[in-house]
Coordinates of C-alpha atoms in Angstrom, one line a residue:
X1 CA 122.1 149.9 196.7
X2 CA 120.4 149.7 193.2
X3 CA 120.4 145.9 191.5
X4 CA 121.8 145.1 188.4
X5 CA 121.7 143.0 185.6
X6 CA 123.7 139.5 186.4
X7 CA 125.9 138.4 184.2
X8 CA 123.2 135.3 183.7
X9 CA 120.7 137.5 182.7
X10 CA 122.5 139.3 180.3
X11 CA 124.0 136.1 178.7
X12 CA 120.6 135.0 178.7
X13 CA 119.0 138.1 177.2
X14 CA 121.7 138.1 174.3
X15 CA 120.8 134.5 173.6
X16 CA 117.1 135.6 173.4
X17 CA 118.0 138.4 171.0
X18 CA 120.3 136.1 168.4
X19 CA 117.0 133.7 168.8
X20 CA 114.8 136.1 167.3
X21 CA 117.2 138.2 164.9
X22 CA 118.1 134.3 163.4
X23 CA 114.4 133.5 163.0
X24 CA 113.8 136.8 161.6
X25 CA 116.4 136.1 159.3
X26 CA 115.3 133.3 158.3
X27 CA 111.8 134.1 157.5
X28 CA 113.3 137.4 155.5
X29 CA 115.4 135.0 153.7
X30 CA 112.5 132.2 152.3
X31 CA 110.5 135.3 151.8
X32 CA 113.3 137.0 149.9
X33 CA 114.0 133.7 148.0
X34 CA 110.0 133.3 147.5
X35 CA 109.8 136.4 145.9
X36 CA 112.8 135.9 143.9
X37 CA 111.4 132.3 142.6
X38 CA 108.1 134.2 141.8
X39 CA 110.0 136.3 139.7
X40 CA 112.2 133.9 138.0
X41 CA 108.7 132.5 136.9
X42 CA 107.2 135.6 136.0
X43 CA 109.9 136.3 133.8
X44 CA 110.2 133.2 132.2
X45 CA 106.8 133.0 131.3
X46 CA 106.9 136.4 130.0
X47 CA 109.5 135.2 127.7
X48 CA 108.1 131.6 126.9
X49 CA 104.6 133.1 125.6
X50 CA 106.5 135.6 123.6
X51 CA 108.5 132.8 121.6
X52 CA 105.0 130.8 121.2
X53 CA 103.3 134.6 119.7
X54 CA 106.0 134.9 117.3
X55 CA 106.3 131.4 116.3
X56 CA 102.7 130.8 115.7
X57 CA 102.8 134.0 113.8
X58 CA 105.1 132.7 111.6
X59 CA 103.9 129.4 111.3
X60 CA 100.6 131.4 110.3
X61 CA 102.2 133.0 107.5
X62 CA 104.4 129.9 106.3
X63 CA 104.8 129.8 102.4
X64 CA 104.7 126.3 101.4
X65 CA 106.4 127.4 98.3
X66 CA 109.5 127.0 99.9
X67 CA 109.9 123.9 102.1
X68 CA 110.2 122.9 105.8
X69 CA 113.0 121.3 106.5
X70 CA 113.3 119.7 111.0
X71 CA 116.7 118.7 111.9
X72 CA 116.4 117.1 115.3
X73 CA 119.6 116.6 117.4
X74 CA 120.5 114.5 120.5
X75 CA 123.3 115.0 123.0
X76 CA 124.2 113.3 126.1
X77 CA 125.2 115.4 128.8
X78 CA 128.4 113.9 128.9
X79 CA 129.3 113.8 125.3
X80 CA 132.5 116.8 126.0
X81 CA 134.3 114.2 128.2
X82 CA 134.4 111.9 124.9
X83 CA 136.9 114.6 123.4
X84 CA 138.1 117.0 126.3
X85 CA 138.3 115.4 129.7
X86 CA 138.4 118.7 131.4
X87 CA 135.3 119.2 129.8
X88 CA 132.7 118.7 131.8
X89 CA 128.8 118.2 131.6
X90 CA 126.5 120.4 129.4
X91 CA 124.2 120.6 132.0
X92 CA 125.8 119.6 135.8
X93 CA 122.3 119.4 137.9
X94 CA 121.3 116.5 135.5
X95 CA 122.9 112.4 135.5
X96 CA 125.8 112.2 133.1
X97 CA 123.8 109.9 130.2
X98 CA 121.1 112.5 130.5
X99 CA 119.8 113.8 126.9
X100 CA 119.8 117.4 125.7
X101 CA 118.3 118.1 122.0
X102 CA 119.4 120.8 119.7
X103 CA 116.7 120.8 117.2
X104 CA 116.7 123.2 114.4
X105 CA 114.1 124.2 111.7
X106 CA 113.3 126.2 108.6
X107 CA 111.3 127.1 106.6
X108 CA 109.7 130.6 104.3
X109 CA 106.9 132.9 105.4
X110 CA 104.9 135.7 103.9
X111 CA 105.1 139.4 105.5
X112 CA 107.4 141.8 105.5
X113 CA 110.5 141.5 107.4
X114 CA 113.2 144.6 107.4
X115 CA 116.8 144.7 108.1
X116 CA 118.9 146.7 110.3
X117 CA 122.2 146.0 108.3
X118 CA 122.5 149.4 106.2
X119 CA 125.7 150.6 104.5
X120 CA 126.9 153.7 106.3
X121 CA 124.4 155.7 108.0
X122 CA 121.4 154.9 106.4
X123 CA 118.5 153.1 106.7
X124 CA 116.4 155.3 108.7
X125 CA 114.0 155.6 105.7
X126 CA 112.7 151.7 106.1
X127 CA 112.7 150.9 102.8
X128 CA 115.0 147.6 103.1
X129 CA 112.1 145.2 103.3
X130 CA 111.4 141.9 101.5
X131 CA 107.6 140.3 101.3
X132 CA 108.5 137.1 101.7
X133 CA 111.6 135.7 104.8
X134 CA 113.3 132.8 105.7
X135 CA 112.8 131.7 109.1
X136 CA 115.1 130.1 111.5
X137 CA 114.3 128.4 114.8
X138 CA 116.6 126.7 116.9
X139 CA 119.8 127.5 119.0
X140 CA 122.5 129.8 118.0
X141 CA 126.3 129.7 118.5
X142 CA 128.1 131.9 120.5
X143 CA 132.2 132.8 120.2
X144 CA 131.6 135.3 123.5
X145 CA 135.2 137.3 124.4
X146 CA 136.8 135.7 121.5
X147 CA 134.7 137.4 118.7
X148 CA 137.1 140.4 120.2
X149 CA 140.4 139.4 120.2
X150 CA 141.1 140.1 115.8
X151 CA 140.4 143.5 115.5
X152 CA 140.4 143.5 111.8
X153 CA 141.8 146.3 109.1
X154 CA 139.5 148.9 109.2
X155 CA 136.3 150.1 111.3
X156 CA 134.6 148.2 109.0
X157 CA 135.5 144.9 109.0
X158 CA 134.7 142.0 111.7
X159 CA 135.7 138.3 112.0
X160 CA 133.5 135.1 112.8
X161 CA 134.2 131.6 112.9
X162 CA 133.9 129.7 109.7
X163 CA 131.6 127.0 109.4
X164 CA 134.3 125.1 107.6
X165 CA 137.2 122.8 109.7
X166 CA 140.6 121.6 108.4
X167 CA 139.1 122.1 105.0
X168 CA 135.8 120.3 105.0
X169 CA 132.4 121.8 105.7
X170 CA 132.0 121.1 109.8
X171 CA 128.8 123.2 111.3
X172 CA 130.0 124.7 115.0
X173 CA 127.0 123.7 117.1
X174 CA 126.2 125.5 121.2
X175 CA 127.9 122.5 122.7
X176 CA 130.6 121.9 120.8
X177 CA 133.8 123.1 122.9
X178 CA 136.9 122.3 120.7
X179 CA 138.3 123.5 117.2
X180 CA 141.3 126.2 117.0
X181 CA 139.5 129.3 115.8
X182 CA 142.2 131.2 113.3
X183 CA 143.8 127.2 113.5
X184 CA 142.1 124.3 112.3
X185 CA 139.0 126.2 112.0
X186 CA 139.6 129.7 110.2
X187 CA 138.2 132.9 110.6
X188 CA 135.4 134.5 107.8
X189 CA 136.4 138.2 107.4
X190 CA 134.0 140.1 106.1
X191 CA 134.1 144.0 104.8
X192 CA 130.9 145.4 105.7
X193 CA 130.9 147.9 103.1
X194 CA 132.4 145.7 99.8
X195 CA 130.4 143.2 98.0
X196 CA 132.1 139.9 99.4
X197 CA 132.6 137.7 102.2
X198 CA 135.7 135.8 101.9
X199 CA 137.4 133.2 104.1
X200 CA 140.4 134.1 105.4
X201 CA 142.8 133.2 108.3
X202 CA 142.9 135.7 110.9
X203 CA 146.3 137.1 111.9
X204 CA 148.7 133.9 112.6
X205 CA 149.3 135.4 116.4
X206 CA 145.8 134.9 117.0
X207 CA 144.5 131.0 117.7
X208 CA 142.5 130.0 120.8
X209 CA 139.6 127.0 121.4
X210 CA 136.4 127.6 120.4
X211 CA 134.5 128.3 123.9
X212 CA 132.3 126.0 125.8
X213 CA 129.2 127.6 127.1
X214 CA 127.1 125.7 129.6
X215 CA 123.5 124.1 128.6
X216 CA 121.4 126.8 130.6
X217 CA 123.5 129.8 128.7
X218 CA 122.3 128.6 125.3
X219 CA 121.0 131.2 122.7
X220 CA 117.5 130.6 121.5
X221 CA 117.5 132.2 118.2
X222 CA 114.8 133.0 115.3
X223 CA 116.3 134.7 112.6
X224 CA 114.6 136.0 109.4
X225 CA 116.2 136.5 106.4
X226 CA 114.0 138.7 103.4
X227 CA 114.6 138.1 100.2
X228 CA 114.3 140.1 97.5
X229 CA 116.6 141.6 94.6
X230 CA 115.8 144.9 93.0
X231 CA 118.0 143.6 89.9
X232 CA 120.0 146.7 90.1
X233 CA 124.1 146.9 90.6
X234 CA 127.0 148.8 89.5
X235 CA 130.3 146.7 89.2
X236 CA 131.3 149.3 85.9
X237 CA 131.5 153.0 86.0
X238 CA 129.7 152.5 82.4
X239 CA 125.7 152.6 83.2
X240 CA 125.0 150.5 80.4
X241 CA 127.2 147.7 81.6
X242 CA 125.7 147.6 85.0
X243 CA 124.9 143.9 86.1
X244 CA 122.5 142.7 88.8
X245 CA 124.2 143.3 92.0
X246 CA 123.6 140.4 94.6
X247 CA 125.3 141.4 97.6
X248 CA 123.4 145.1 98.1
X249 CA 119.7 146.1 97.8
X250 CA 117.9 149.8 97.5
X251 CA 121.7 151.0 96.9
X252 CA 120.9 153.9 94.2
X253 CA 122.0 155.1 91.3
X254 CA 125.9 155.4 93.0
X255 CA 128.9 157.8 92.0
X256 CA 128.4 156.5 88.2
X257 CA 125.2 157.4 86.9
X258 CA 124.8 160.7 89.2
X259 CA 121.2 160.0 90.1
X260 CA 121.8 160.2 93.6
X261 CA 124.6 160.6 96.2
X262 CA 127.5 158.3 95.9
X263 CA 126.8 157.5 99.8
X264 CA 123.4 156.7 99.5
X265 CA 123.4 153.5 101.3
X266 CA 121.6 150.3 100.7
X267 CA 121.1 146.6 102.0
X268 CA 123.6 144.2 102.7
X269 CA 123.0 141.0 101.0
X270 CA 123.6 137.5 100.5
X271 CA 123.9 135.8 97.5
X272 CA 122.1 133.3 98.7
X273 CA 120.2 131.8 101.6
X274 CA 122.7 128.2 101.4
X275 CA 126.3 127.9 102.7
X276 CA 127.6 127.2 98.9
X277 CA 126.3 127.8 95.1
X278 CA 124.4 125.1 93.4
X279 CA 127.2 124.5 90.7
X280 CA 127.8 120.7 91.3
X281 CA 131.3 120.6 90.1
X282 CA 133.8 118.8 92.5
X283 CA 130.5 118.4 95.0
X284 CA 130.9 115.8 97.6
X285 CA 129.6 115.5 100.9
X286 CA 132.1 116.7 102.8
X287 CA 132.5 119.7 100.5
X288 CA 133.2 123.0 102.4
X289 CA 131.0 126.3 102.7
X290 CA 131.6 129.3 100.2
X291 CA 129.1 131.7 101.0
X292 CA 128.7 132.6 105.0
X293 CA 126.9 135.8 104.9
X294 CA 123.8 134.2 106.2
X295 CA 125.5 132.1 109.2
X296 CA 127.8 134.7 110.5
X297 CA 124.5 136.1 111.6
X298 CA 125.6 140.2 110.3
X299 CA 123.5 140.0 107.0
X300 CA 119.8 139.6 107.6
X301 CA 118.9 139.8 103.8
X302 CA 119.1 137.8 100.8
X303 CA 119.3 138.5 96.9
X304 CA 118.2 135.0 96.3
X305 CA 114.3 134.8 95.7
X306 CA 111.9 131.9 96.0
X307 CA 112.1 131.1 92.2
X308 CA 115.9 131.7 92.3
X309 CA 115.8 129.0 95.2
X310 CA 113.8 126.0 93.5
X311 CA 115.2 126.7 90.2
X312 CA 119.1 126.7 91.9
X313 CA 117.5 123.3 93.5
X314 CA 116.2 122.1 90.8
X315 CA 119.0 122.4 88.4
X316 CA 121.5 121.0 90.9
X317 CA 119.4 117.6 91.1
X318 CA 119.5 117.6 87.6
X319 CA 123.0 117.2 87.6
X320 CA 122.7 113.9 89.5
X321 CA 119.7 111.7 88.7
X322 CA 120.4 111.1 85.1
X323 CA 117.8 113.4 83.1
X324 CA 120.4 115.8 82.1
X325 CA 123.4 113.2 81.3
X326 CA 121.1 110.6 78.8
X327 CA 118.1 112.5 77.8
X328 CA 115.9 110.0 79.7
X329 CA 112.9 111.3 82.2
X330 CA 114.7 112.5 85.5
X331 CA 114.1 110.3 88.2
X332 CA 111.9 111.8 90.6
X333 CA 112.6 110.2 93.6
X334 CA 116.6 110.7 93.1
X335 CA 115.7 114.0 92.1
X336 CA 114.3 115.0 95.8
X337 CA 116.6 113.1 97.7
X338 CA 119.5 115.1 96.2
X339 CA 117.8 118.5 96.4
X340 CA 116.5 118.0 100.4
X341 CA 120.3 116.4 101.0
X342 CA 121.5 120.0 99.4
X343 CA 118.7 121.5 102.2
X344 CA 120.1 119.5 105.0
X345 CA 123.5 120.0 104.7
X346 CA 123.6 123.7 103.3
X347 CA 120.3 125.3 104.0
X348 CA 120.2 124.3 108.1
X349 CA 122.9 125.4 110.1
X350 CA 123.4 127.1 114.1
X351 CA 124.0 130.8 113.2
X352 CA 126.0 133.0 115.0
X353 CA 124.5 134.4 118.1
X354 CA 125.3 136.5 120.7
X355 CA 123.7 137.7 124.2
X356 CA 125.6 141.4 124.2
X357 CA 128.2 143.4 122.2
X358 CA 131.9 143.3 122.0
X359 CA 131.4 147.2 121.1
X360 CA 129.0 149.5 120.3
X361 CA 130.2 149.7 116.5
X362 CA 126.9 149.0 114.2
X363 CA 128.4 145.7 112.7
X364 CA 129.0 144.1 116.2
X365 CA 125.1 144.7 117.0
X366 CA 123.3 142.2 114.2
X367 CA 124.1 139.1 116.1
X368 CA 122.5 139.8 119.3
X369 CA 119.2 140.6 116.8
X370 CA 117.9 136.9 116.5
X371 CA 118.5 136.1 119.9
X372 CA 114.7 135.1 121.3
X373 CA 116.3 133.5 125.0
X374 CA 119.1 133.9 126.4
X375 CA 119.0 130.4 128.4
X376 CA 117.7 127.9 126.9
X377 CA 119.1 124.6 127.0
X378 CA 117.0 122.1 125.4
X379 CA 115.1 122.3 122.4
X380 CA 112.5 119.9 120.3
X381 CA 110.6 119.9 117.2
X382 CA 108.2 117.1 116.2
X383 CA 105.7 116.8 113.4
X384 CA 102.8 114.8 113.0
X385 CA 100.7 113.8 110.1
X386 CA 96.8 113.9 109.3
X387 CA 95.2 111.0 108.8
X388 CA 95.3 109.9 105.3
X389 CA 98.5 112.0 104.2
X390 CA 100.3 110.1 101.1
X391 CA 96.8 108.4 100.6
X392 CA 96.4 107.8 96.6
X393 CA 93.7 109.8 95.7
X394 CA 93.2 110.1 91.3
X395 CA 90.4 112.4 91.3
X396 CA 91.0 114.7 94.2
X397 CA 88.3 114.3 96.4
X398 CA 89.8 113.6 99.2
X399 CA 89.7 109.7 99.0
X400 CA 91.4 107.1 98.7
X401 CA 91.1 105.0 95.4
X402 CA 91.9 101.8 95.0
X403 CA 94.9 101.8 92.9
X404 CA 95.4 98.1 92.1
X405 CA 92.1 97.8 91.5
X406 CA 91.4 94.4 93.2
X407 CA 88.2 95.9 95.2
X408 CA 90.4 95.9 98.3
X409 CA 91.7 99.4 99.9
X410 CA 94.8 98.5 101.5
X411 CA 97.3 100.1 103.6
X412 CA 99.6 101.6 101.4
X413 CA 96.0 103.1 99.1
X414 CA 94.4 104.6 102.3
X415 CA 97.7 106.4 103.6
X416 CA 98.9 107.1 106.6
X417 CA 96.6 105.9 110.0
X418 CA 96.8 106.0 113.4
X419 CA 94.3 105.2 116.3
X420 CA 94.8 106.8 119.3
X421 CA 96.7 109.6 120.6
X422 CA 98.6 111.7 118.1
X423 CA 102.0 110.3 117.1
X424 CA 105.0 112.9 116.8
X425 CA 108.1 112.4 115.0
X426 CA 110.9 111.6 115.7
X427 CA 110.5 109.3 118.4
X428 CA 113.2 109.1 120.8
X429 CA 114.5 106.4 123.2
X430 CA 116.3 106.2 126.4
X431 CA 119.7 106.4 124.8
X432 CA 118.7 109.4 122.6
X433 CA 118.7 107.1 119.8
X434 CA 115.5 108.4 117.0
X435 CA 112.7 106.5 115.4
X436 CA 110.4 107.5 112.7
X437 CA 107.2 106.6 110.0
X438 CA 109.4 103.2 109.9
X439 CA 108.4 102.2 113.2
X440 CA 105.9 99.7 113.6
X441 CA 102.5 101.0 115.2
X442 CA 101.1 98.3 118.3
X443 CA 98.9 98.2 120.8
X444 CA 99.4 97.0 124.6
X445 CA 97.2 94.6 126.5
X446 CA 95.9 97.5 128.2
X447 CA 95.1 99.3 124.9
X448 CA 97.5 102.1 125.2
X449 CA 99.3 102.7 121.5
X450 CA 102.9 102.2 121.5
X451 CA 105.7 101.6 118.8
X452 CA 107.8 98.8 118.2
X453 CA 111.7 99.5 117.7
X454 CA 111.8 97.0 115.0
X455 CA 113.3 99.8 111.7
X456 CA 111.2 98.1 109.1
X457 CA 108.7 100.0 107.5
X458 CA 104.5 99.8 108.6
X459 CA 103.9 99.3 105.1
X460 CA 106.6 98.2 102.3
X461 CA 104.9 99.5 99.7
X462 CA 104.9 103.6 101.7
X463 CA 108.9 103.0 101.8
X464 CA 109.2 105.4 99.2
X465 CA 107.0 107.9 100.6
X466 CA 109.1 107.9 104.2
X467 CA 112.5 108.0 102.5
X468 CA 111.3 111.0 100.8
X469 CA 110.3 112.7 103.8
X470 CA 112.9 111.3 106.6
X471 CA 116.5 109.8 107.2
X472 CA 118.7 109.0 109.7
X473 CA 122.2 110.5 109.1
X474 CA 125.5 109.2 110.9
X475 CA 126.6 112.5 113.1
X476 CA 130.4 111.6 112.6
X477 CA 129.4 112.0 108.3
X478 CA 128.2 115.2 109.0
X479 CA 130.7 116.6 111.4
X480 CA 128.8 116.8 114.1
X481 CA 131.4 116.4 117.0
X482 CA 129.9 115.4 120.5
X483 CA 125.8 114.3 118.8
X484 CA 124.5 111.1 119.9
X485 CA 122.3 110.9 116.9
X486 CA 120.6 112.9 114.2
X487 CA 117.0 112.7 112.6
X488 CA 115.8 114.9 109.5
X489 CA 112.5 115.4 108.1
X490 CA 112.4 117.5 104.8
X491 CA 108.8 118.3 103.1
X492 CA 109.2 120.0 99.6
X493 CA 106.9 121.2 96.5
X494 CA 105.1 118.2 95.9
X495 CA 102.5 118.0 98.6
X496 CA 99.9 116.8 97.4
X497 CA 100.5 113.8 94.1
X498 CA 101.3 110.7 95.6
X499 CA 100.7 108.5 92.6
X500 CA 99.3 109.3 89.4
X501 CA 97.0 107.0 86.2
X502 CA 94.0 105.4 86.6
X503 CA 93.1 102.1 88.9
X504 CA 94.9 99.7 87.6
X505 CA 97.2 101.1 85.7
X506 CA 99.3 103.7 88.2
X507 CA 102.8 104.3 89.6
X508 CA 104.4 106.3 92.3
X509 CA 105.1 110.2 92.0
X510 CA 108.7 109.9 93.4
X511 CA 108.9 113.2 95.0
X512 CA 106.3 113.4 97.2
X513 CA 106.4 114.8 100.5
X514 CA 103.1 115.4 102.4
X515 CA 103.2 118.2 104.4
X516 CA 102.5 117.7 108.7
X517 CA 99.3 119.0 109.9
X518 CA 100.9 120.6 112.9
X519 CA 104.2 120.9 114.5
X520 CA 105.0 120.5 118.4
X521 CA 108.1 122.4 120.1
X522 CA 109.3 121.7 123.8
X523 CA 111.7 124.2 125.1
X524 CA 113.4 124.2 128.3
X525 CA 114.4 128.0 129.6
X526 CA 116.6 129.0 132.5
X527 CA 116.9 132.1 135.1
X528 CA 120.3 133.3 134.6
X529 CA 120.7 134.0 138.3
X530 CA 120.1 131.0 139.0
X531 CA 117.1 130.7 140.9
X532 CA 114.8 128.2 139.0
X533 CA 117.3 124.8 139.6
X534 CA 116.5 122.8 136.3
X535 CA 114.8 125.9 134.3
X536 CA 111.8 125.4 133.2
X537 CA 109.9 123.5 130.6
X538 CA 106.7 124.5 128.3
X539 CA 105.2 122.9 125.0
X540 CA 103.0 124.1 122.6
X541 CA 101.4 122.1 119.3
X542 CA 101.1 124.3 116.0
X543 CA 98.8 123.9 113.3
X544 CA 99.8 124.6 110.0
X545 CA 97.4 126.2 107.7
X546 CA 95.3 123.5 105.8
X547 CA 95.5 123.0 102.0

């Protein structure tokens, strides 16, 4: 009689068997997971040192023609709660009064940038470029499914959220989760193919919340915006009464004239690189956005020029600081502080921004363009100053003079100092609150440099100097729903001429604005499948070219 197996054995065999296929499983798993870590990493450090190429390149190139203007943006990680309860945390793997920042900057660079927004079929010739761009860097905002639901009259015509709410101007920033879009906050309609954006209401069935997008699906964006104007146009079917077009570039000679087809394409422009003109009539600071070209994220070009930009700037201040009104000298100081509040509020906003397209239709593609990340939920910009910037220095060689002439140089004639490691502004506490140049330099018993959270200035007679260059706006006065607090840093055309005269006998330039010797951006990306808990975080310090 042959033996079998007992019942034992087999029990116990089976048990063996689930032993090693679990183990096995196990190991295939964390190597599985390894490998899918390793990945995450790979990619997001492919992606990280292609954001630090392009932005040094750009940095590189930067025109200080134009300015640079740093908005830097806190938010706690519960601030949706304050307004929707259902709303939830912008980032749920981090403490509730954890800070996210959603800093934004721009500024002008030199090279040639192209477009991709051509009228009809064309643009395969590559001939709608500008030499000089504005740059963009900083998050994007993203309408997702809902961009879809107004289809619009015509293949040719798309909708975006307006950057204007219940009739004031009210930027939509990534974490902002409530405001009717076609309700309270209406819809821009723009014709692709006619030579205005207008604000209109979509159709009155259509009105659904703005979307809420969690932290780690954030848009990183850099969008570049040539400008240039080829001072041609036809608005008459009389060639002699053409006028400067400014919303199309490289259009042609057009069905008047007969120089070249009727459908012979052209560039889509804005009229201008702000949300509104510079006529000052009926300005306020709440007044709304007119022009939204540029911020719907569909037009990548602009008919406004650098000259057209400082003289707009320019004649706006005017309008406030007394020159104009009783024939006096314009006041310098008032002067800046109008133009760079015009920058601030008109000239920095969160464009539109999207990861993929509704369609495949040509005008639904421009948005996803700018996009640089696709997760990236936290974003800072500092700036730091050389040693001796806003120093007075008469005869230009790099000095500092003493201005009162007592045989003494003092603080406010040598400029700005600081021993130590580098300081970068804004400085930032625990509660997301910001500091600036009017924090008071110190040093610890154990010689490390700190900062004392006193507001005053280091030196009362640079208070000029650091108004011109920072403030500390209330988020609630510039509709900035959910922000814990807001820092901006504007550096203009006057870079060099702090003061002017002889020792002695001198004053204060008033519009001066020293420009940072480098810049210093912290970005935090994320692996959309979710493998890298917390994303990850790089930083990298840019030098600006020297004077």
């Amino acid at each position: 009689m042959k033996r079998a197996f007992t019942l034992i054995e087999l029990l116990v065999a089976i048990l063996v068997l689930l032993a090693v296929l679990l183990a096995a499983g196990r190991i295939f798993s964390a190597t599985t997971e390894v490998a899918g870590i390793g990945e995450a990493l790979n990619d997001n450090q492919s992606d990280l040192n292609a954001i630090e190429r392009q932005l040094r390149q750009d940095v590189a190139a930067i025109s200080k023609e134009g300015f640079l203007a740093i908005r830097c943006v806190s938010l706690r990680n519960d601030c949706r709660l304050a307004t929707n309860p259902a709303g939830g945390y912008l980032d749920p793997s981090l403490p509730p009064d954890a800070i996210l920042r959603a800093d934004q900057m721009v500024f002008f660079k030199y090279g040639f940038e192209g477009t991709q927004n051509y009228l009809y079929g064309e643009g395969g010739n590559k001939q709608g470029e500008g030499p000089i761009s504005r740059i963009y860097f900083g998050h994007g905002y993203q309408l997702g499914p809902v961009r879809r639901q107004p289809d619009g009259q015509g293949l040719a015509t798309v909708y975006d959220a307006s950057p204007n709410r219940g009739g004031q101007l009210g930027p939509i920033g990534p974490w902002m989760d409530r405001g009717l879009l076609g309700g309270n906050r209406p819809m821009v309609r723009q014709n692709m193919g006619l030579p205005q954006t207008g604000f209109n209401n979509a159709p009155s069935s259509f009105s659904v919340p703005l979307p809420a997008f969690p932290a780690e699906q954030w848009l990183l964006c850099r969008q570049a915006v040539f400008m240039a104007d080829d001072d041609y146009g036809f608005t008459s079917n009389n060639p002699t009464q053409n006028a400067a077009d400014p919303y199309f570039y490289l259009r042609g000679g057009g069905a008047y004239n007969g120089n070249s087809n009727p459908y012979s394409g052209g560039v889509i422009q804005s009229p201008s690189i702000f949300l509104r003109g510079f006529d000052p009539a009926g300005f306020g600071g709440f007044s709304p956005a007119t022009i939204a070209s540029v911020i719907t994220g569909r037009v990548d070009s602009s008919s406004m020029e650098i000259d057209d930009m400082r003289r707009g700037l320019s004649e706006f201040a005017d309008f406030f600081d007394g020159g104009d009104a009783d024939g006096s000298p314009d006041n310098l100081q008032l002067h800046w502080n109008t133009a760079s509040g015009f920058i601030q509020r008109y000239g920095l906003f969160y464009p539109h921004a999207e990861r993929a397209t509704s369609n495949m239709g040509r005008f639904s593609l421009p948005p996803t363009r700018h996009v640089i990340s696709g997760a990236c939920s936290d974003v800072r910009i500092e700036w730091t100053w050389p040693a001796g910037a806003g120093q007075i220095d008469f005869d230009g060689d790099g000095q500092a003079d003493d201005a009162d002439d007592d045989g003494i140089l003092e603080p406010f004639e040598v400029g700005f100092r600081h021993s130590g490691r580098t300081p970068w502004f804004p400085f930032m506490n625990d509660a997301g609150q910001f500091g600036g140049l009017a924090l008071q330099q110190y040093t610890t018993p154990d010689n490390q440099d700190s900062w004392l959270w006193n507001w005053q200035p280091e030196f009362a007679d640079n208070l000029p100097l650091v108004g011109n260059v920072e403030r500390f706006p209330d988020p609630a006065g510039l509709n900035f729903d959910g922000a814990s607090a807001i820092y901006e840093s504007t550096f203009g055309f006057n870079r060099t001429e702090v003061a002017e005269g002889v020792p002695g006998d001198y004053e204060y330039v008033g519009d001066a604005t020293p420009w940072p010797s480098a810049i210093r951006v912290t970005i935090r990306v994320h692996d959309r499948a979710g493998r890298l808990t917390g994303g990850r975080q790089a930083q990298f310090v840019i030098d600006l070219p020297k004077e």
